[in-house]
């Protein structure tokens, strides 16, 4: 699957949730998808947790 297909699927799910359950359900589902994507990237090794923490703390790295 490429990014376009995944993006379209995510958009469809969010649109269905927004129409059927309302705005706050849309926000909760979107937040859960974001957390799931972050966890997936951490588990697969695509995201370094230490670098992410440094960025969130405002620290800069030269490497």
Backbone as a ProteinNet text record, in pm:
[ID]
protein_1_A
[PRIMARY]
XXXXXXXXXXXXXXXXXXXXXXXXXXXXXXXXXXXXXXXXXXXXXXXXXXXXXXXXXXXXXXX
[TERTIARY]
83.2	0	87.7	49.1	125.3	56.3	122.2	73	-60.3	-84.4	-210.3	-328.5	-312.5	-420	-445.7	-339.9	-355.9	-421	-377.3	-436.5	-583.8	-619.5	-760.1	-842.8	-787.7	-857.7	-877.8	-774.6	-784.5	-886.7	-883.3	-980.7	-1123.1	-1142.6	-1276.3	-1326.2	-1239.2	-1278.9	-1314.3	-1231.1	-1259.5	-1387.7	-1412.6	-1535.6	-1659.1	-1653.3	-1767	-1793.1	-1686.5	-1702.3	-1761.2	-1714.1	-1763.5	-1911.4	-1951.9	-2091.1	-2183.7	-2140	-2230.3	-2228.2	-2111.7	-2100.6	-2078.6	-2041.2	-2024.3	-1878.5	-1863.1	-1731	-1637.3	-1682.8	-1593.4	-1549.3	-1635.7	-1593.9	-1488.1	-1503.6	-1403.7	-1269	-1268.7	-1144.4	-1080.3	-1159	-1106.3	-1048.3	-1116.9	-1068	-940.6	-936.7	-816.4	-697.3	-719	-611.6	-565	-657.6	-620.5	-540.8	-576.8	-501.4	-360.8	-347.4	-215.8	-128.1	-183	-107	-68.6	-160.4	-131	-21.4	-23.2	81.3	216.9	220.2	345.8	400.3	313.8	357.3	407.9	339.8	383.9	520.5	544.9	676.4	785.2	752.8	851.2	885.9	785	807.4	885.8	858.5	929.2	1069.8	1102	1235.1	1250.6	1141.9	1147.5	1152.7	1123.5	1120.5	1203.2	1300.1	1385.7	1321	1288.5	1216.7	1302.1	1432.7	1519.2	1523.6	1535	1534.8	1401.4	1292.3	1159.9	1145.9	1193.5	1187.8	1272.6	1390.1	1474.5	1406.2	1341	1269.5	1156.3	1082.8	972.2	1020.8	1141.6	1199.9	1265	1280.6	1340.7	1490.9	1546.9	1691	1723.5	1838.4	1881.9	1997.7	2006.9	2115.2	2190.6	2322.4	2402.4	2412.5	2371	2381	2250.6
-118.3	0	124.7	220.5	344.7	449.8	562.1	666.6	725.3	729.6	785	697.9	568.3	475.8	481.9	483.8	491.2	623.1	733.3	863.1	869.8	812.2	809.8	725.2	614.5	529.5	599.2	665.1	739.1	851.1	922.8	1029	976.9	861.9	802.4	763	701.2	661.6	783.6	887.7	1009	1077.5	1077.2	1138.3	1061.8	929.9	848.9	872	875.6	899.8	1037.9	1137.8	1274.4	1285.1	1220.1	1229.5	1152.1	1032.8	948.2	977.9	1011.8	1023.9	1166.5	1258.3	1396.8	1438.4	1566.8	1628.9	1569.1	1552.3	1505.7	1362.4	1280.7	1144.3	1149.7	1241.7	1263.1	1299	1389	1430.7	1313.9	1234.9	1119.7	1016	986.8	889	940	1067.3	1124	1116.7	1146.4	1138.2	993.7	899.7	758.5	712	758.8	723.8	781.2	903.2	965.9	889	852.6	776	639.8	576.1	446.5	456.2	562.3	580.7	603.3	683.1	707	578.6	500.5	373.8	279.5	273.5	189.1	228.2	358.3	404.5	377.5	388.1	357.9	209.8	124.6	-20.2	-64.5	-4.4	-43.8	14.6	106.9	165.8	287.4	338.2	455.5	586.8	581.9	703	679.1	766.7	757.4	835	764.8	826	933.2	909	1008.1	1138	1127.4	1249.5	1321.5	1246	1305.9	1379.8	1318.8	1384.2	1511.1	1506.6	1626.4	1738.4	1705.3	1805.5	1866.8	1783.4	1834.4	1921.6	1895.7	1977.7	2104	2114.2	2231.7	2224.5	2106.7	2090.1	2069.6	2117.6	2101.2	2005.4	1934.5	1837.6	1872.3	1853.9	1882.4	1762	1645.6	1525.6	1491.5
0	0	0	-79	-80.4	6.5	23.9	113.8	67.8	-62	-112.7	-71.7	-82.5	-46	104.5	181.9	327.3	366.8	307.6	337	301.4	188.9	149.1	246.5	290.4	387.5	520.6	568.3	694.1	681	570.1	547.5	543.6	481.5	474.7	613.3	692	827.5	910.2	903.3	980.1	933.2	804.3	752.7	799.9	796.5	842.1	990.5	1070.5	1214	1238.4	1167.1	1186.1	1150.7	1044	999.7	1092.6	1134.7	1212.6	1362.6	1417	1562.4	1612.6	1525.1	1566.5	1577.1	1610.8	1610.8	1715	1839.6	1945.6	1923.1	1867.3	1831.6	1722.8	1628.6	1524.1	1585.3	1682.6	1747.8	1821	1891.9	1965.6	1870	1762	1664.6	1597.2	1562.6	1501.1	1597	1724.7	1824.2	1841.6	1843.3	1855.8	1734.3	1616	1495.1	1500.8	1549.7	1562.6	1660.3	1775.2	1873.8	1816.4	1747.9	1686.1	1581.8	1503.3	1402.2	1467.7	1574.6	1645.5	1706.4	1769.5	1829	1720.9	1608.7	1498.4	1446.1	1434.4	1387	1489	1617.8	1721.8	1720.3	1710.7	1710.9	1588.3	1473.8	1351.7	1344.4	1433.2	1436.6	1348	1292.4	1205.3	1283	1411.9	1493.9	1619.5	1643.3	1760.6	1874.6	1983.1	2094	2162.3	2175.1	2239.9	2160.6	2029.2	1946.6	1955.1	1954.9	1966.9	2099.7	2207.7	2339	2339.6	2276.9	2269.4	2192	2084.8	2005.2	2086.8	2159.3	2239.2	2354	2404.5	2511.1	2457.2	2327.4	2266.9	2251.6	2272.7	2255.3	2109.1	2069.8	1931.2	1926.2	1814.7	1796.2	1669.3	1673.4	1554.6	1462.5	1510.4	1426	1360.4
[MASK]
+++++++++++++++++++++++++++++++++++++++++++++++++++++++++++++++

